[in-house]
Coordinates of C-alpha atoms in Angstrom, one line a residue:
X1 CA 0.0 0.0 0.0
X2 CA 1.2 3.5 -0.8
X3 CA 0.8 4.7 2.8
X4 CA 2.8 1.7 4.0
X5 CA 5.6 2.7 1.7
X6 CA 5.5 6.2 3.2
X7 CA 5.5 4.9 6.7
X8 CA 8.4 2.6 5.9
X9 CA 10.4 5.5 4.4
X10 CA 9.8 7.6 7.5
X11 CA 10.7 4.7 9.8
X12 CA 13.8 4.1 7.8
X13 CA 14.9 7.7 8.0
X14 CA 14.3 7.7 11.8
X15 CA 16.4 4.6 12.1
X16 CA 19.3 6.1 10.2
X17 CA 19.2 9.2 12.4
X18 CA 19.2 7.0 15.5
X19 CA 22.1 4.9 14.3
X20 CA 24.1 8.0 13.5
X21 CA 23.9 9.1 17.1
X22 CA 25.0 5.8 18.5
X23 CA 28.6 4.8 19.3
X24 CA 30.2 2.1 17.2
X25 CA 30.1 -0.5 20.0
X26 CA 26.3 -0.2 20.4
X27 CA 24.1 -2.8 18.7
X28 CA 20.6 -2.5 17.4
X29 CA 17.8 -4.0 19.5
X30 CA 16.3 -7.1 18.0
X31 CA 13.0 -6.8 16.0
X32 CA 9.9 -7.2 18.2
X33 CA 8.4 -10.7 18.0
X34 CA 4.6 -10.9 17.4
X35 CA 3.5 -13.0 20.3
X36 CA -0.3 -12.9 19.7
X37 CA -0.3 -15.3 16.8
X38 CA -2.5 -18.3 17.7
X39 CA -0.2 -21.3 18.2
X40 CA -3.0 -23.9 17.8
X41 CA -4.0 -22.7 14.4
X42 CA -2.8 -23.8 10.9
X43 CA -3.4 -21.1 8.3
X44 CA -4.2 -22.5 4.9
X45 CA -3.4 -19.9 2.1
X46 CA -4.4 -20.3 -1.5
X47 CA -2.4 -17.9 -3.7
X48 CA -2.9 -17.4 -7.5
X49 CA -1.2 -15.7 -10.4
X50 CA -2.8 -13.9 -13.3
X51 CA -4.0 -17.2 -14.9
X52 CA -5.6 -18.4 -11.6
X53 CA -3.0 -21.2 -11.1
X54 CA -1.2 -21.2 -7.8
X55 CA -0.4 -23.1 -4.6
X56 CA -2.0 -24.2 -1.4
X57 CA 0.2 -23.5 1.6
X58 CA -0.2 -24.5 5.3
X59 CA 1.5 -22.3 7.9
X60 CA 1.7 -23.2 11.6
X61 CA 4.9 -22.3 13.4
X62 CA 5.9 -20.0 10.5
X63 CA 2.8 -17.8 10.7
X64 CA 3.4 -14.0 10.6
X65 CA 1.5 -10.7 10.0
X66 CA 3.5 -10.3 6.8
X67 CA 4.0 -13.4 4.8
X68 CA 6.3 -14.1 2.0
X69 CA 5.5 -17.5 0.6
X70 CA 8.8 -17.9 -1.1
X71 CA 10.5 -21.1 0.0
X72 CA 7.5 -22.5 1.8
X73 CA 6.3 -26.0 0.6
X74 CA 3.0 -25.9 -1.3
X75 CA 0.6 -28.1 -3.2
X76 CA 0.5 -26.8 -6.8
X77 CA -2.9 -26.5 -8.6
X78 CA -4.0 -25.3 -12.0
X79 CA -7.0 -23.5 -10.6
X80 CA -6.6 -21.9 -7.1
X81 CA -10.1 -20.7 -6.1
X82 CA -10.0 -21.5 -2.4
X83 CA -11.5 -24.5 -0.6
X84 CA -13.5 -25.7 2.3
X85 CA -12.6 -27.2 5.7
X86 CA -14.1 -30.1 7.6
X87 CA -12.1 -30.7 10.7
X88 CA -8.5 -31.1 9.5
X89 CA -9.5 -32.0 6.0
X90 CA -9.6 -29.7 3.0
X91 CA -11.9 -30.0 -0.1
X92 CA -11.7 -28.1 -3.4
X93 CA -13.3 -28.2 -6.8
X94 CA -11.3 -30.1 -9.4
X95 CA -7.9 -32.0 -9.2
X96 CA -4.5 -30.4 -9.2
X97 CA -4.5 -30.6 -13.0
X98 CA -8.0 -29.2 -13.2
X99 CA -9.8 -32.5 -14.0
X100 CA -13.4 -32.0 -13.1
X101 CA -14.6 -33.4 -9.8
X102 CA -14.0 -33.0 -6.0
X103 CA -10.5 -33.2 -4.5
X104 CA -9.8 -34.1 -0.9
X105 CA -6.6 -32.7 0.6
X106 CA -4.9 -33.6 3.9
X107 CA -2.0 -32.4 6.0
X108 CA 0.9 -34.8 6.3
X109 CA 3.1 -35.4 9.4
X110 CA 5.2 -32.3 8.4
X111 CA 2.1 -30.2 8.3
X112 CA 2.2 -29.7 4.5
X113 CA -0.8 -30.0 2.1
X114 CA -0.8 -33.3 0.2
X115 CA -3.2 -34.8 -2.3
X116 CA -5.8 -37.2 -0.9
X117 CA -8.6 -39.0 -2.8
X118 CA -10.3 -37.6 -5.8
X119 CA -14.0 -38.1 -6.8
X120 CA -14.1 -37.5 -10.6
X121 CA -17.1 -36.0 -12.3
X122 CA -18.3 -37.5 -15.6
X123 CA -18.8 -34.0 -17.0
X124 CA -16.2 -32.3 -19.2
X125 CA -18.1 -29.0 -19.6
X126 CA -19.3 -28.2 -16.1
X127 CA -17.5 -28.0 -12.7
X128 CA -19.3 -29.9 -10.0
X129 CA -21.1 -28.0 -7.2
X130 CA -20.7 -29.8 -3.9
X131 CA -21.6 -29.8 -0.2
X132 CA -19.7 -31.5 2.6
X133 CA -21.9 -32.0 5.6
X134 CA -20.0 -34.5 7.7
X135 CA -17.3 -37.2 7.3
X136 CA -20.0 -39.5 5.8
X137 CA -22.5 -37.2 4.2
X138 CA -21.9 -35.1 1.0
X139 CA -23.7 -34.0 -2.1
X140 CA -22.6 -32.9 -5.6
X141 CA -24.0 -32.0 -9.0
X142 CA -22.9 -33.8 -12.2
X143 CA -24.7 -32.8 -15.4
X144 CA -23.8 -36.0 -17.2
X145 CA -25.5 -38.1 -14.6
X146 CA -28.6 -35.8 -15.0
X147 CA -29.0 -32.1 -14.6
X148 CA -32.1 -32.6 -12.4
X149 CA -30.3 -35.1 -10.1
X150 CA -28.2 -34.5 -7.1
X151 CA -25.5 -37.0 -6.4
X152 CA -24.6 -38.3 -2.9
X153 CA -21.0 -39.1 -1.8
X154 CA -19.0 -40.1 1.2
X155 CA -16.4 -37.3 2.0
X156 CA -14.1 -39.8 3.7
X157 CA -13.9 -42.5 1.0
X158 CA -14.7 -40.0 -1.8
X159 CA -17.1 -42.5 -3.3
X160 CA -20.4 -41.8 -4.9
X161 CA -23.2 -43.4 -2.8
X162 CA -26.4 -42.7 -4.7
X163 CA -28.6 -39.8 -6.0
X164 CA -31.7 -37.7 -5.4
X165 CA -33.9 -37.4 -8.4
X166 CA -35.7 -34.0 -9.1
X167 CA -36.7 -35.0 -12.7
X168 CA -40.4 -34.8 -11.8
X169 CA -39.9 -31.0 -11.8
X170 CA -38.9 -30.8 -15.4
X171 CA -40.8 -28.4 -17.8
X172 CA -39.0 -29.7 -20.9
X173 CA -36.8 -26.7 -21.4
X174 CA -33.3 -26.9 -23.0
X175 CA -31.4 -26.2 -19.8
X176 CA -32.7 -27.6 -16.6
X177 CA -30.8 -28.3 -13.4
X178 CA -31.3 -28.9 -9.7
X179 CA -28.4 -28.1 -7.3
X180 CA -26.1 -26.7 -10.0
X181 CA -25.4 -23.6 -7.9
X182 CA -27.1 -24.1 -4.5
X183 CA -26.7 -27.1 -2.3
X184 CA -27.6 -26.2 1.3
X185 CA -28.7 -28.4 4.2
X186 CA -30.6 -27.2 7.3
X187 CA -31.9 -29.8 9.8
X188 CA -33.1 -32.8 7.8
X189 CA -33.8 -30.8 4.6
X190 CA -31.8 -30.2 1.5
X191 CA -32.3 -26.9 -0.4
X192 CA -31.3 -26.9 -4.0
X193 CA -31.7 -24.2 -6.7
X194 CA -34.1 -25.2 -9.5
X195 CA -33.1 -23.5 -12.8
X196 CA -35.4 -24.1 -15.8
X197 CA -34.6 -22.1 -19.0
X198 CA -32.4 -21.5 -22.0
X199 CA -28.8 -20.6 -22.3
X200 CA -28.7 -17.9 -24.9
X201 CA -25.8 -17.6 -27.4
X202 CA -22.9 -15.8 -25.9
X203 CA -24.2 -16.2 -22.3
X204 CA -22.8 -18.3 -19.5
X205 CA -26.0 -17.9 -17.4
X206 CA -29.2 -19.7 -18.1
X207 CA -32.2 -17.4 -18.8
X208 CA -35.3 -18.7 -17.1
X209 CA -38.6 -18.3 -18.8
X210 CA -40.1 -16.4 -15.9
X211 CA -38.2 -13.7 -14.1
X212 CA -38.0 -15.6 -10.8
X213 CA -35.9 -17.9 -8.8
X214 CA -36.9 -21.2 -7.4
X215 CA -35.6 -23.6 -4.7
X216 CA -36.7 -27.2 -4.3
X217 CA -36.9 -28.5 -0.8
X218 CA -36.1 -32.2 -0.2
X219 CA -37.0 -34.1 3.0
X220 CA -34.0 -36.3 3.7
X221 CA -35.8 -38.3 6.4
X222 CA -38.7 -39.3 4.3
X223 CA -36.9 -39.2 0.9
X224 CA -39.3 -37.0 -0.9
X225 CA -39.6 -33.5 -2.5
X226 CA -41.6 -31.3 -0.1
X227 CA -42.2 -28.3 -2.2
X228 CA -40.8 -25.7 -4.7
X229 CA -40.7 -22.1 -3.4
X230 CA -40.3 -19.2 -5.8
X231 CA -39.5 -15.5 -5.5
X232 CA -40.3 -13.1 -8.4
X233 CA -38.4 -10.0 -9.6
X234 CA -34.9 -11.5 -9.8
X235 CA -33.1 -14.5 -11.4
X236 CA -30.1 -16.8 -11.1
X237 CA -29.3 -18.0 -7.6
X238 CA -25.5 -18.1 -7.3
X239 CA -22.7 -17.8 -9.8
X240 CA -19.4 -19.7 -9.2
X241 CA -19.3 -23.3 -8.2
X242 CA -16.7 -23.1 -5.4
X243 CA -18.1 -19.7 -4.3
X244 CA -21.4 -20.6 -2.7
X245 CA -23.9 -17.7 -2.5
X246 CA -26.0 -19.0 0.4
X247 CA -25.5 -18.7 4.1
X248 CA -27.0 -20.2 7.3
X249 CA -27.2 -17.7 10.2
X250 CA -26.0 -19.9 13.0
X251 CA -27.7 -17.7 15.6
X252 CA -31.2 -17.4 14.1
X253 CA -31.0 -20.5 11.8
X254 CA -32.4 -18.4 8.9
X255 CA -31.2 -19.3 5.4
X256 CA -30.1 -16.5 3.1
X257 CA -29.5 -16.7 -0.7
X258 CA -28.0 -14.3 -3.3
X259 CA -29.8 -14.0 -6.6
X260 CA -27.3 -12.2 -8.9
X261 CA -29.9 -11.4 -11.6
X262 CA -28.8 -11.0 -15.1
X263 CA -25.2 -10.0 -14.7
X264 CA -24.6 -9.3 -18.4
X265 CA -27.7 -7.0 -19.1
X266 CA -28.1 -5.7 -15.5
X267 CA -31.9 -5.0 -15.8
X268 CA -33.5 -2.8 -13.3
X269 CA -36.8 -4.8 -13.1
X270 CA -35.1 -8.1 -11.9
X271 CA -32.0 -6.9 -10.2
X272 CA -29.8 -8.7 -7.8
X273 CA -31.4 -9.5 -4.4
X274 CA -30.6 -11.2 -1.1
X275 CA -33.5 -13.5 -0.1
X276 CA -34.4 -15.5 3.0
X277 CA -36.1 -18.7 4.1
X278 CA -36.7 -18.3 7.8
X279 CA -36.0 -20.9 10.5
X280 CA -38.4 -23.8 10.4
X281 CA -39.9 -22.7 7.0
X282 CA -39.6 -24.2 3.6
X283 CA -40.9 -21.2 1.6
X284 CA -39.2 -17.9 0.8
X285 CA -40.1 -15.1 3.1
X286 CA -42.1 -13.0 0.6
X287 CA -41.9 -9.9 2.9
X288 CA -38.1 -9.8 2.9
X289 CA -35.6 -8.9 0.2
X290 CA -32.6 -6.7 0.0
X291 CA -32.1 -5.1 -3.4
X292 CA -28.7 -4.0 -4.7
X293 CA -30.4 -0.9 -6.3
X294 CA -30.9 0.5 -2.8
X295 CA -27.1 0.7 -2.4
X296 CA -25.5 0.9 -5.9
X297 CA -26.4 0.2 -9.5
X298 CA -25.5 -1.3 -11.9
X299 CA -24.0 -4.0 -9.6
X300 CA -24.7 -7.3 -8.0
X301 CA -24.3 -8.9 -4.7
X302 CA -21.4 -11.3 -5.1
X303 CA -20.4 -12.4 -1.6
X304 CA -22.4 -13.5 1.4
X305 CA -22.0 -14.4 5.0
X306 CA -24.7 -13.9 7.7
X307 CA -24.4 -13.9 11.5
X308 CA -26.9 -12.8 14.1
X309 CA -29.1 -11.1 11.5
X310 CA -26.2 -9.1 10.1
X311 CA -25.4 -9.6 6.4
X312 CA -21.8 -9.3 5.2
X313 CA -21.2 -8.6 1.6
X314 CA -19.3 -6.3 -0.8
X315 CA -20.9 -3.2 -2.3
X316 CA -19.1 -1.2 -5.0
X317 CA -18.4 2.5 -4.5
X318 CA -19.4 3.1 -8.1
X319 CA -21.6 1.4 -10.7
X320 CA -19.8 -1.5 -12.3
X321 CA -20.4 -3.4 -15.5
X322 CA -20.4 -7.0 -16.6
X323 CA -16.9 -8.5 -17.1
X324 CA -16.8 -7.8 -20.8
X325 CA -17.8 -4.2 -20.7
X326 CA -17.3 -0.9 -18.8
X327 CA -19.5 1.4 -16.8
X328 CA -18.1 5.0 -16.7
X329 CA -14.7 3.4 -17.1
X330 CA -15.2 1.1 -14.1
X331 CA -14.9 -2.6 -14.7
X332 CA -15.8 -5.5 -12.4
X333 CA -12.1 -6.1 -11.5
X334 CA -11.5 -2.5 -10.3
X335 CA -10.7 -1.7 -6.7
X336 CA -14.3 -0.6 -5.9
X337 CA -15.7 -3.4 -3.8
X338 CA -16.0 -2.6 -0.1
X339 CA -17.0 -5.0 2.7
X340 CA -20.3 -3.9 4.4
X341 CA -22.4 -5.0 7.3
X342 CA -26.2 -4.8 6.4
X343 CA -28.7 -5.0 9.2
X344 CA -31.4 -7.5 8.1
X345 CA -34.1 -5.6 10.0
X346 CA -33.3 -2.0 9.1
X347 CA -31.4 -2.8 5.8
X348 CA -28.9 -0.1 6.7
X349 CA -25.4 -0.7 5.4
X350 CA -22.2 0.1 7.3
X351 CA -18.9 0.0 5.5
X352 CA -16.2 -1.8 7.4
X353 CA -12.6 -0.4 7.8
X354 CA -11.2 -3.1 5.5
X355 CA -9.1 -2.4 2.3
X356 CA -11.1 -2.2 -1.0
X357 CA -11.2 -5.4 -3.1
X358 CA -10.9 -6.0 -6.8
X359 CA -13.0 -9.2 -6.9
X360 CA -10.3 -11.6 -7.9
X361 CA -10.6 -13.6 -4.7
X362 CA -14.2 -14.8 -4.5
X363 CA -14.2 -16.4 -1.0
X364 CA -17.0 -15.6 1.4
X365 CA -16.2 -14.4 4.9
X366 CA -16.3 -16.9 7.7
X367 CA -16.7 -16.9 11.5
X368 CA -13.9 -18.2 13.7
X369 CA -13.6 -17.8 17.5
X370 CA -16.2 -15.0 17.5
X371 CA -14.6 -13.0 14.8
X372 CA -15.4 -12.7 11.1
X373 CA -12.6 -13.0 8.5
X374 CA -12.6 -11.1 5.2
X375 CA -10.3 -11.4 2.2
X376 CA -9.2 -8.4 0.1
X377 CA -7.0 -8.0 -3.0
X378 CA -6.3 -4.4 -3.9
X379 CA -4.6 -4.1 -7.2
X380 CA -3.8 -0.3 -7.0
X381 CA -2.1 -0.6 -3.7
X382 CA -0.7 -4.1 -4.2
X383 CA -2.5 -5.4 -1.2
X384 CA -3.5 -9.0 -0.6
X385 CA -4.5 -9.9 2.9
X386 CA -7.1 -11.0 5.5
X387 CA -8.7 -8.7 8.1
X388 CA -10.8 -9.9 11.0
X389 CA -13.8 -8.1 12.5
X390 CA -15.3 -8.4 15.9
X391 CA -19.1 -7.9 15.5
X392 CA -19.5 -7.2 19.2
X393 CA -16.9 -4.4 19.6
X394 CA -16.9 -3.3 16.0
X395 CA -13.1 -3.4 15.8
X396 CA -11.1 -4.5 12.8
X397 CA -7.5 -5.8 12.8
X398 CA -5.3 -7.2 10.1
X399 CA -4.8 -11.0 10.3
X400 CA -1.9 -11.0 7.8
X401 CA -1.0 -9.7 4.3
X402 CA 1.1 -11.3 1.6
X403 CA 4.4 -9.8 0.5
X404 CA 5.5 -10.5 -3.1
X405 CA 3.5 -13.7 -3.1
X406 CA 0.8 -13.2 -5.8
X407 CA -2.9 -12.8 -5.2
X408 CA -4.8 -14.2 -2.2
X409 CA -7.6 -16.4 -3.5
X410 CA -8.6 -18.3 -0.4
X411 CA -8.0 -18.7 3.3
X412 CA -8.9 -21.4 5.8
X413 CA -8.1 -22.0 9.5
X414 CA -7.5 -25.5 10.9
X415 CA -7.5 -25.7 14.7
X416 CA -5.6 -28.3 16.6

């Protein structure tokens, strides 16, 4: 960051003046040691270069507030988009060479990331969406096995164990899927996005016939589809496969979802919205929605974490365009995305004191030991780092930042 360079220059000048006043037999005091780093945590860092390839690093005794990844062992991957943690096990979309499927990663005796078992997808054109619930319960989507079917797998053995069929919900449209972008579990129910429409030429999103979103709710106890709930005035629940756009508020048990709308055309009549299914319900709360137009437009909600009825997402400081275009000279990858806390009741947004983001790292925030962790990549200031926010006190502090180590595309914490 520019201001860091300024501070560094001033500190350097002060140091020179101090040394000039010392006698030759005096020695400089040792650099202060950061003693507040959690000894029982392993930090898993996913870095990436311009082409999204990179490495997965595990740091335990070598953690620091400023991290240079040079010389640290890593697991190399062709696509570094972050991952998910279950206990001490990591999971990510696709293999090290980017073969489609789900990859399990472990830490070896030296504490380094090593390849575990791989569950291949039959697909060659779609990346599998997946959900890891426990050591024995997992779900994923594989279009070759059927777009309207959700596959079951065992996250320990990484073997497929069956499927859930949503084919009865078909309307005979060219592009139909269930669970392609949303696979969420609450209690004994599975919530999956139901997308029925047509993929237009030049688009990567499916355009539904009706400008609405739909979620199918499946009863895992009685093995049956309970209902399909819909919400009008927006489209397309979720975007990236390993970048889930749903969140379960662990305090209230309410489920939240992001509908990104049509990101290419950015229409005002079915713009991006955050929606909710309340605790104990299986239908959308029709009285609740948070519309991006109330904060900034053109834009979309593209990150989501919810805790204690506070919604954490990024809101751009200016209108931004679809990836292939420009809005007043501001593109999607500009340093315009700021982390905000939105009160679900009042819908007021509060910007957090965290560096702006350029939306290269797509990981959602997460809660750990009562604090919420956020990733930022700021191209202008050359900043890639993590900041943690205490929702009780409202304080923000930097967890770490990378130095000369590429872009930060993901961060997990494994606790001993």
